[in-house]
Short mmCIF file of C-alpha atoms and ligand atoms in Angstrom, two decimals:
data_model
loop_
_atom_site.label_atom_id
_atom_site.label_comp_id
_atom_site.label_asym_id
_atom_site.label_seq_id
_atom_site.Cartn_x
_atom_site.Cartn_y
_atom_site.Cartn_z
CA UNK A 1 86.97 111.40 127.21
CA UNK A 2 83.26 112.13 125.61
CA UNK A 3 82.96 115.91 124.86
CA UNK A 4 79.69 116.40 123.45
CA UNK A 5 77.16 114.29 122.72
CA UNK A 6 75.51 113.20 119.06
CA UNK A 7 72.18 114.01 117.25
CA UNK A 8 71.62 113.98 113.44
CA UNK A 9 72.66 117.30 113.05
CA UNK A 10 75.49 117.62 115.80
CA UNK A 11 78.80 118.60 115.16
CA UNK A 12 81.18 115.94 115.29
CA UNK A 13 81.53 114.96 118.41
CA UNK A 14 85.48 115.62 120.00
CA UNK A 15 87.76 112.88 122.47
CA UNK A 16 91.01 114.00 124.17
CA UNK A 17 94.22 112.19 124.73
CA UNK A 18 97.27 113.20 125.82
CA UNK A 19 96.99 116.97 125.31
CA UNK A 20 95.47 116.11 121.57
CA UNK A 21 91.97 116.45 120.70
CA UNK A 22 90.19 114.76 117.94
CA UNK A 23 87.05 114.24 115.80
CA UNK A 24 85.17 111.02 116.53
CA UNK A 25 85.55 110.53 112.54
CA UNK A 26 88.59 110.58 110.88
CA UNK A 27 89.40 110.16 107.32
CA UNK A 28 91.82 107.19 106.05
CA UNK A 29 93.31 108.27 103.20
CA UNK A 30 94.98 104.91 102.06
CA UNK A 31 92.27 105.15 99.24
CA UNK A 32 93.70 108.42 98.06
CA UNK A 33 96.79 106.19 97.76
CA UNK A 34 94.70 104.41 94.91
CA UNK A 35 93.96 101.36 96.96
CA UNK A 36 92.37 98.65 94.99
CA UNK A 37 91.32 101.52 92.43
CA UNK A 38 92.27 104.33 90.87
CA UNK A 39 91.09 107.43 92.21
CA UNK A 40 91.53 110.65 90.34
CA UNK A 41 93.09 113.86 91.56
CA UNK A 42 90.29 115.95 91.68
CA UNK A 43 87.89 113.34 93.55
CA UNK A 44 90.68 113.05 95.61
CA UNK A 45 90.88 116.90 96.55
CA UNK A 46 87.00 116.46 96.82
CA UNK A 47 86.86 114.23 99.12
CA UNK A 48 89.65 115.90 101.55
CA UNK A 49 87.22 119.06 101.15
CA UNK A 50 84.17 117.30 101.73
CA UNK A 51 85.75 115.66 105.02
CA UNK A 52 86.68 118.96 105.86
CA UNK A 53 83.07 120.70 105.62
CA UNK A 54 81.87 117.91 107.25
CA UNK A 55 83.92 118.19 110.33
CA UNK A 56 86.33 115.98 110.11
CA UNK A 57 89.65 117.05 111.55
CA UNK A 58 91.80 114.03 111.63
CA UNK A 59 93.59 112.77 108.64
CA UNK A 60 95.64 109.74 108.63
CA UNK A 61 98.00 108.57 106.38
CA UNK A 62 101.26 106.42 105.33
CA UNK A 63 104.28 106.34 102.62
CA UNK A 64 102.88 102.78 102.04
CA UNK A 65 100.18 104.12 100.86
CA UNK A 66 100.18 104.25 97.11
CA UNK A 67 103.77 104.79 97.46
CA UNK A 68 103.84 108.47 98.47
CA UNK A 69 100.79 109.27 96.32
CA UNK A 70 98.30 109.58 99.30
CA UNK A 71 100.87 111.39 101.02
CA UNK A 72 101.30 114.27 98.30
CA UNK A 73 97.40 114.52 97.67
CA UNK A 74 96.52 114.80 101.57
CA UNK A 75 99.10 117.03 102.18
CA UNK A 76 98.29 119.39 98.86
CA UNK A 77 94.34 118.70 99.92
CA UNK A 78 95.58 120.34 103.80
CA UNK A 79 97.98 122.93 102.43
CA UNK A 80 95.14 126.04 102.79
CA UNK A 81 93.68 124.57 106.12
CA UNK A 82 94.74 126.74 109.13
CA UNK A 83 97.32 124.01 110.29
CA UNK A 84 96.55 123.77 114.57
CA UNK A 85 93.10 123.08 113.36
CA UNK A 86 93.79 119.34 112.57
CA UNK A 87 95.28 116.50 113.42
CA UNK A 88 97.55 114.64 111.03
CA UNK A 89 98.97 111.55 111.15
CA UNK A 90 101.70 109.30 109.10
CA UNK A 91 103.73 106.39 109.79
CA UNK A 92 107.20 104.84 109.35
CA UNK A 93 108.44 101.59 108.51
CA UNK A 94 108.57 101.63 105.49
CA UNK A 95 111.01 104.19 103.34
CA UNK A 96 110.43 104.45 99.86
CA UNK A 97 113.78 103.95 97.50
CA UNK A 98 112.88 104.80 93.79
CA UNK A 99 112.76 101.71 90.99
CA UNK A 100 112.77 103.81 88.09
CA UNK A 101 113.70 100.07 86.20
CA UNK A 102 110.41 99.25 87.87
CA UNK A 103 107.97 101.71 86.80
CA UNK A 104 106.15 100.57 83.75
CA UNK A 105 105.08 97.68 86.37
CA UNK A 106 102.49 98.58 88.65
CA UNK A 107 102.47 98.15 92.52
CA UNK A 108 101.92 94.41 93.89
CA UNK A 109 100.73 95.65 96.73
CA UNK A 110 97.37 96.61 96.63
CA UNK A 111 97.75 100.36 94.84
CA UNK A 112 96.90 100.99 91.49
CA UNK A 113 100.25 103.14 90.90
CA UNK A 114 103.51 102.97 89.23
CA UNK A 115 106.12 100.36 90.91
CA UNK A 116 108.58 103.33 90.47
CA UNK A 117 109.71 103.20 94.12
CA UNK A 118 110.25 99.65 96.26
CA UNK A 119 109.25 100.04 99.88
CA UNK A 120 112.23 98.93 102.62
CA UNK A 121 111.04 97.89 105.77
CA UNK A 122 113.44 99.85 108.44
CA UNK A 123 112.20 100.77 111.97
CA UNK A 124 116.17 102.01 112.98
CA UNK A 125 116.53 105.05 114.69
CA UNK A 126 117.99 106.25 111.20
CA UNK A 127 115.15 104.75 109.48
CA UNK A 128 112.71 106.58 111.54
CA UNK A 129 114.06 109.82 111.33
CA UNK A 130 114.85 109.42 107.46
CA UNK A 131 110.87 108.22 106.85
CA UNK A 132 109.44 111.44 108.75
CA UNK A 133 111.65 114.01 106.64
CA UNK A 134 110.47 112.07 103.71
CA UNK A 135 106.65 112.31 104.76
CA UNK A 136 107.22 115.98 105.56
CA UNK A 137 108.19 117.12 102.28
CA UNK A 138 105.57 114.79 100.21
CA UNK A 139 103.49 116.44 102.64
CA UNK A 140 104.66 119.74 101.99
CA UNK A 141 104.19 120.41 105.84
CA UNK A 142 106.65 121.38 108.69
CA UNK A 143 104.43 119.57 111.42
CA UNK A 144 103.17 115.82 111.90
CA UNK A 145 101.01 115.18 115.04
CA UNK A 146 101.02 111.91 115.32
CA UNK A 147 103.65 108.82 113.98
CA UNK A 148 102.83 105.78 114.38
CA UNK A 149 104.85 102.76 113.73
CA UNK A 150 103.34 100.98 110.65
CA UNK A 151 102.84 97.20 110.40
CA UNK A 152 106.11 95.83 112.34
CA UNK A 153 104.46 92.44 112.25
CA UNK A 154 107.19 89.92 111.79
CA UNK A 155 108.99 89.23 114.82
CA UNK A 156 112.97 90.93 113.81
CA UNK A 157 111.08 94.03 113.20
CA UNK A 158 108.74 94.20 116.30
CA UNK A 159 111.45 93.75 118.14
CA UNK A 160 113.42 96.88 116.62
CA UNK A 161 110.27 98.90 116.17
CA UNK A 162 109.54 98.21 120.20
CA UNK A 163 112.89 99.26 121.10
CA UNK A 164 114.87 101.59 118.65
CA UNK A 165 111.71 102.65 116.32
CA UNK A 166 109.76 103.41 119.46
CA UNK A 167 112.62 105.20 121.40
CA UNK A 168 113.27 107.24 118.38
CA UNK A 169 109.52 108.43 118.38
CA UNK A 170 109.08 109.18 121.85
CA UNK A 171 112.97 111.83 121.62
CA UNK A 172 111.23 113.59 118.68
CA UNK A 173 107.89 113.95 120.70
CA UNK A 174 110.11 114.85 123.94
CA UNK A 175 111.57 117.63 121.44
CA UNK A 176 108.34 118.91 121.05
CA UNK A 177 108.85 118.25 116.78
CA UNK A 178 105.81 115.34 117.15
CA UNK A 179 102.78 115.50 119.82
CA UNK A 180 102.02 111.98 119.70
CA UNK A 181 103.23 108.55 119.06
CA UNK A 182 102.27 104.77 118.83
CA UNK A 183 101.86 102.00 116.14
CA UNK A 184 99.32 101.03 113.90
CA UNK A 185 98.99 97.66 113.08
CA UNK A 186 96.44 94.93 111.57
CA UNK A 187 96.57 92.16 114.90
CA UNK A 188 95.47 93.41 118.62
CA UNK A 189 98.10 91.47 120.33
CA UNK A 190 101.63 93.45 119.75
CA UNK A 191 99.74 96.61 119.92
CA UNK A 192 99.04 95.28 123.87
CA UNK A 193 102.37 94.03 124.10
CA UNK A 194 103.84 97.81 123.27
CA UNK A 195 101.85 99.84 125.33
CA UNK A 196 103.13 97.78 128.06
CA UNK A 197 106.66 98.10 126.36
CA UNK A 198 106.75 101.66 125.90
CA UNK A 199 105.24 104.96 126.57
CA UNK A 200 103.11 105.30 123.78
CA UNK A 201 100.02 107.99 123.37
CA UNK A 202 97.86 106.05 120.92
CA UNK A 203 97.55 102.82 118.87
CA UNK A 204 95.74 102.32 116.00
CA UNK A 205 94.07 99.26 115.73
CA UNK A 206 93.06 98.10 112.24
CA UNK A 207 90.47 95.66 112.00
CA UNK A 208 90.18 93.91 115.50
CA UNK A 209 88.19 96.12 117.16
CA UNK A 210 84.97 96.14 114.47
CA UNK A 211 81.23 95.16 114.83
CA UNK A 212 82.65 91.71 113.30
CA UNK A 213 86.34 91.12 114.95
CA UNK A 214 86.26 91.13 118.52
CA UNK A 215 90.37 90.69 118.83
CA UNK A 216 90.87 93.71 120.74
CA UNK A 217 88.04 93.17 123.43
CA UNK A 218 89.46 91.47 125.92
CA UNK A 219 93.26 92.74 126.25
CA UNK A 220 94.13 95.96 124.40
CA UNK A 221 90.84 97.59 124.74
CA UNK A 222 90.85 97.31 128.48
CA UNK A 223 94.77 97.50 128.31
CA UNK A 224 94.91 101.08 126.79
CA UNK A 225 92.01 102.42 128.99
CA UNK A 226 94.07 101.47 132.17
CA UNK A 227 97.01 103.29 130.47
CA UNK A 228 94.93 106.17 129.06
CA UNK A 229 96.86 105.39 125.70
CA UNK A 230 93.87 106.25 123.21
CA UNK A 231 92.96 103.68 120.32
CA UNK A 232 91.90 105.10 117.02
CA UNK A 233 90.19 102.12 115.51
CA UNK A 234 90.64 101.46 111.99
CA UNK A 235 89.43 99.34 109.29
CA UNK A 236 85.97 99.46 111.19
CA UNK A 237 84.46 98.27 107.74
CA UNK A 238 86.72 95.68 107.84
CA UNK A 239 88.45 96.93 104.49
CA UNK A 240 84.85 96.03 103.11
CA UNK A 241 82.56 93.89 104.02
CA UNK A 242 80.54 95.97 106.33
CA UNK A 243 80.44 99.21 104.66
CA UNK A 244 77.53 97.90 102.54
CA UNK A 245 74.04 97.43 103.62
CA UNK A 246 74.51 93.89 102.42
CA UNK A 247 77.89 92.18 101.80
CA UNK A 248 78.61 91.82 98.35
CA UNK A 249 79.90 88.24 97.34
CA UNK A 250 82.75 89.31 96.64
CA UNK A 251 83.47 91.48 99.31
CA UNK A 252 86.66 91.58 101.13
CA UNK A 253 87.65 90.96 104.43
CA UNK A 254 91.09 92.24 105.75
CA UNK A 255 92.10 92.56 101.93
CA UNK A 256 91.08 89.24 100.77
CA UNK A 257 88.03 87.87 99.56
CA UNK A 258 85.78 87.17 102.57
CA UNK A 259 85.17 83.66 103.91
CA UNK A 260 81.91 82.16 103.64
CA UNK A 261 81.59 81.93 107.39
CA UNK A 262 82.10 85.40 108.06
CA UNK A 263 79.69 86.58 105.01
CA UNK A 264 76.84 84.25 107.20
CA UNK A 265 77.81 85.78 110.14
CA UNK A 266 77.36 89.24 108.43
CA UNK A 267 74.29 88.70 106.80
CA UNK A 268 73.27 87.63 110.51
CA UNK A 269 74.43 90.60 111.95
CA UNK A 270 72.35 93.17 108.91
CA UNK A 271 69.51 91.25 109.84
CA UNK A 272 69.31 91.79 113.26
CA UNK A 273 70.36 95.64 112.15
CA UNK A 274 66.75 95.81 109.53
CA UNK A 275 65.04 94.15 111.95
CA UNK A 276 65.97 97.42 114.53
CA UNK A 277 65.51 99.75 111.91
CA UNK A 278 69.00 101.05 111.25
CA UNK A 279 71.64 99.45 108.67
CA UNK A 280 74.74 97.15 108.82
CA UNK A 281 77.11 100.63 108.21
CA UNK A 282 75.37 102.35 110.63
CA UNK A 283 76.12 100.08 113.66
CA UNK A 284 79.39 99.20 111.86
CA UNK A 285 80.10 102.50 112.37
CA UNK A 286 79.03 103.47 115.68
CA UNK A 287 80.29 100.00 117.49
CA UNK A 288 84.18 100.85 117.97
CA UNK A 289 83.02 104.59 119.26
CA UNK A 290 81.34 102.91 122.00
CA UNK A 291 84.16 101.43 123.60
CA UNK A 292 85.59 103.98 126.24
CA UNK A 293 89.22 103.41 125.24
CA UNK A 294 88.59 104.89 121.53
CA UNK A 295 89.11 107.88 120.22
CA UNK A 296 88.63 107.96 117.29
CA UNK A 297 87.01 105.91 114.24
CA UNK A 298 89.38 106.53 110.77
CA UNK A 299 87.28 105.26 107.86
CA UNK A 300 88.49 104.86 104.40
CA UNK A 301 86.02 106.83 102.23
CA UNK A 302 86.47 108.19 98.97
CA UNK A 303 84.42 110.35 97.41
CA UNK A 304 81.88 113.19 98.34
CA UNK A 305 79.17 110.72 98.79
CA UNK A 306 80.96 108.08 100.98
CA UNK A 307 81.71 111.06 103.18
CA UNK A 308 78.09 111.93 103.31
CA UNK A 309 77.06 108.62 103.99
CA UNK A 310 79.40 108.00 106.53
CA UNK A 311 78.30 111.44 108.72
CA UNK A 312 74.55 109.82 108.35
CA UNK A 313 75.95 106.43 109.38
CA UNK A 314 77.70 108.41 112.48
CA UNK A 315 74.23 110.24 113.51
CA UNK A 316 71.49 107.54 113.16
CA UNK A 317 70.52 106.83 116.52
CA UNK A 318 70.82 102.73 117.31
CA UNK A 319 68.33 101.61 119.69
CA UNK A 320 70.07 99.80 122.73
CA UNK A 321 68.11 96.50 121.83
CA UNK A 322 70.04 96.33 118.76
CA UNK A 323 73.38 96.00 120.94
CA UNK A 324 71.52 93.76 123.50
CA UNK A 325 69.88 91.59 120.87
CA UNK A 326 73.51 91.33 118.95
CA UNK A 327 75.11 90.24 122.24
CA UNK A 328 71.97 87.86 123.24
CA UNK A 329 73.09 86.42 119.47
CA UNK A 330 76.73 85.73 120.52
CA UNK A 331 77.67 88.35 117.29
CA UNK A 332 79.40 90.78 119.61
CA UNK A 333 80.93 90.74 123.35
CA UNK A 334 78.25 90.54 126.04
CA UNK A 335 79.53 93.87 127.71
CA UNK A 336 79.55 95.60 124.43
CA UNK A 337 78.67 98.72 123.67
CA UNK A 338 78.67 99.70 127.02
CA UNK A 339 74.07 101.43 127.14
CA UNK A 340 74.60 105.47 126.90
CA UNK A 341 78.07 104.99 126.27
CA UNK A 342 78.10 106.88 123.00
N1 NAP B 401 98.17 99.03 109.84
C1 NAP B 401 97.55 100.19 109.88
O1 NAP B 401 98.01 101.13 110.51
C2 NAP B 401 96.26 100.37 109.13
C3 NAP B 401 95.66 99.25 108.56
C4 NAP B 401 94.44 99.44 107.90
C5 NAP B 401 93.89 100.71 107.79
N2 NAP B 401 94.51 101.78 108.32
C6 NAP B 401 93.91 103.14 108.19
O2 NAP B 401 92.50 103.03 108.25
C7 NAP B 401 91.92 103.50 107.03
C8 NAP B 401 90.69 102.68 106.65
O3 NAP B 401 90.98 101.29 106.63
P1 NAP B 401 90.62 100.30 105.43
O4 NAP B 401 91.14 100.85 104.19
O5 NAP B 401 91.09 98.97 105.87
O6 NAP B 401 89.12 100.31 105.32
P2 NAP B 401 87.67 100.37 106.00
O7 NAP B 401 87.49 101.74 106.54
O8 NAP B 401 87.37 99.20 106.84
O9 NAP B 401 86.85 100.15 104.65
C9 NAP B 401 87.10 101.02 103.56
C10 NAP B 401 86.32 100.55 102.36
O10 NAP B 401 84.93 100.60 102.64
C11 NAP B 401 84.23 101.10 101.54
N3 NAP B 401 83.43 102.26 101.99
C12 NAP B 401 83.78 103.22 102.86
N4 NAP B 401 82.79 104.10 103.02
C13 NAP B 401 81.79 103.69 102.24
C14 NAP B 401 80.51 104.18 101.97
N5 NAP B 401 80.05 105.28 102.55
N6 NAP B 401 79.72 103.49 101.12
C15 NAP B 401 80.17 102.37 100.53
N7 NAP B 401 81.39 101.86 100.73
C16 NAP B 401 82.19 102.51 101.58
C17 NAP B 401 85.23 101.60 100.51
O11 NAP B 401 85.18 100.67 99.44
P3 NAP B 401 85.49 101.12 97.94
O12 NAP B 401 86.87 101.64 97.98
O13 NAP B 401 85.32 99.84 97.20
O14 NAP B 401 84.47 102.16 97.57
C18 NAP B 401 86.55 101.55 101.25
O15 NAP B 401 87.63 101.13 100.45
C19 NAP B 401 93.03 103.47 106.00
O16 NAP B 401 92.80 104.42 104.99
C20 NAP B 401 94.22 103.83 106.87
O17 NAP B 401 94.23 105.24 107.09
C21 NAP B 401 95.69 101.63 109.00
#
């Protein structure tokens, strides 16, 4: 799938899949949805721009997040950008009914925004459809590339999302209105359990495929390469706690406050990274790019420097030993990253 290969000052590298082709990098824009903080317009719009001069050409985002808001600022960020030079992403699940009773309250959730729309979890045929014209016109775009199913975790809606959801996606993509279509979801297991449901293009997998969660190793990694579905990994900071040098204490891990055992096993993994000369971001970065069936890494930066950080985090070479003397450690698979792979 490899294109081209990296330096310090390559261009991003690109990975093909399914007639799409994408940026090793891509940006997450649930922080421009005002996760955990609030992020202003303008550094918003700065950050899209600064993705954009850095190469980055795929953008993902959700209604979830910040309940349209990243939707309206990625879309206003992409309006100018000549549109078949990107790849944009959204997802459905969840359609967003306005609270107006609600709106002094802010979002329980996770966003720092008004509570002036609920979220209703609805992976129907109608649901589906109704989510995507929604996400077009927050957009302000006539063209999404890829939809993923977002987050149909509990059991009633994985079973709707694998059947009616999915079969919904896959007529819009066979009418040529979407190129692409899969799920993107927090656990490793139902994303396996759909690509051998359905004929999906790509899954996103948030979180268990990292330098620190190994979930996706041994089933969905090997899974999708059979299938030549493509994973974009996500979460490959694991919403925190590597994208530091050194964990803070209070850093989170899959949106809570870390465990103890996983900020020992952390701190054991950064100081294996000093000891090889390159930092805990930098291999957190580079580890899910490794893996054959990825293509693509979506980070959630905001920000003009975490954008510039992250492109240095991309380009600093790792010395093989670091991989071999993590694996020697037992702090990542034994097969993993495959040497030269990347
Ligand atoms: N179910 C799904 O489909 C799903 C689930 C999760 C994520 N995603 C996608 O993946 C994207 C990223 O996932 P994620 O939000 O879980 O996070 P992540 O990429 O694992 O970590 C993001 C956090 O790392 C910190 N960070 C990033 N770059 C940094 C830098 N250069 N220096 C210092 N800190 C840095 C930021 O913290 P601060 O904000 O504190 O600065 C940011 O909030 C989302 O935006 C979304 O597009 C999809």
């Amino acid at each position: 799938m490899r294109e081209a290969g990296p330096g310090r000052d390559a261009p991003l590298a690109v990975r093909a899949v399914r007639g799409l082709r994408l940026t090793e990098l891509g940006l997450g824009a649930a922080q421009l949805g005002n996760l955990y903080r609030n992020t202003s317009d303008a550094e918003a719009e700065a950050t899209i721009d600064a993705a954009w001069e850095a190469g980055i050409r795929v953008f993902d985002t959700a209604p979830h997040y910040g309940l349209g808001l990243s939707e309206r600022r990625l879309g206003a960020g992409l309006r100018e950008r000549p549109r078949d030079h990107y790849v944009l992403s959204t997802k459905v699940g969840r359609l967003l009914e306005p609270s107006p009773e609600r709106a002094h309250l802010q979002d329980d959730e996770g966003f720092v925004v008004p509570a002036a729309a609920r979220r209703v979890r609805d992976y129907s045929r109608d649901g589906v459809l109704r989510s995507i014209e929604d996400s077009l016109a927050r957009l302000g775009t006539d063209r999404i590339d890829i939809v993923y199913l977002h987050d149909p975790d509990e059991p009633e809606m994985f079973a709707q999302a694998s059947s009616e959801g999915i079969g919904a996606l896959i007529e819009l993509r066979e009418q040529g209105v979407v190129r692409a279509v899969g799920a993107g979801m927090n656990a490793a297991e139902p994303l396996a359990e759909l690509i051998r449901r359905a004929d999906v293009d790509l899954v996103m997998c948030a979180g268990r495929h990292s330098l620190l969660d190994h979930a996706a190793t041994d089933e969905l990694l090997p899974l999708a390469h059979d299938r030549g579905v493509g994973i974009v990994a996500a979460g490959v900071y694991n919403s925190g706690l590597l994208s530091r040098p050194r964990p803070d204490a209070d850093a989170r891990y899959d949106y809570l406050p870390a465990p103890q055992e996983l900020l020992a096993r952390t701190n054991r993994i950064a100081d294996l990274c000093e000891e090889h000369g390159v930092t805990l971001p930098d291999a957190a970065t580079q580890f899910p790019l490794a893996n054959p069936a990825v293509v693509c890494a979506v980070v959630g930066v905001r920000g003009v420097d975490q954008v510039a950080s992250l492109l240095t985090r991309y380009r600093t070479p790792i010395p093989d030993a670091l991989w071999a003397a993590l694996a020697d450690a037992g702090l990542i698979p034994p097969s993993s990253p495959a040497k030269g792979s990347r």
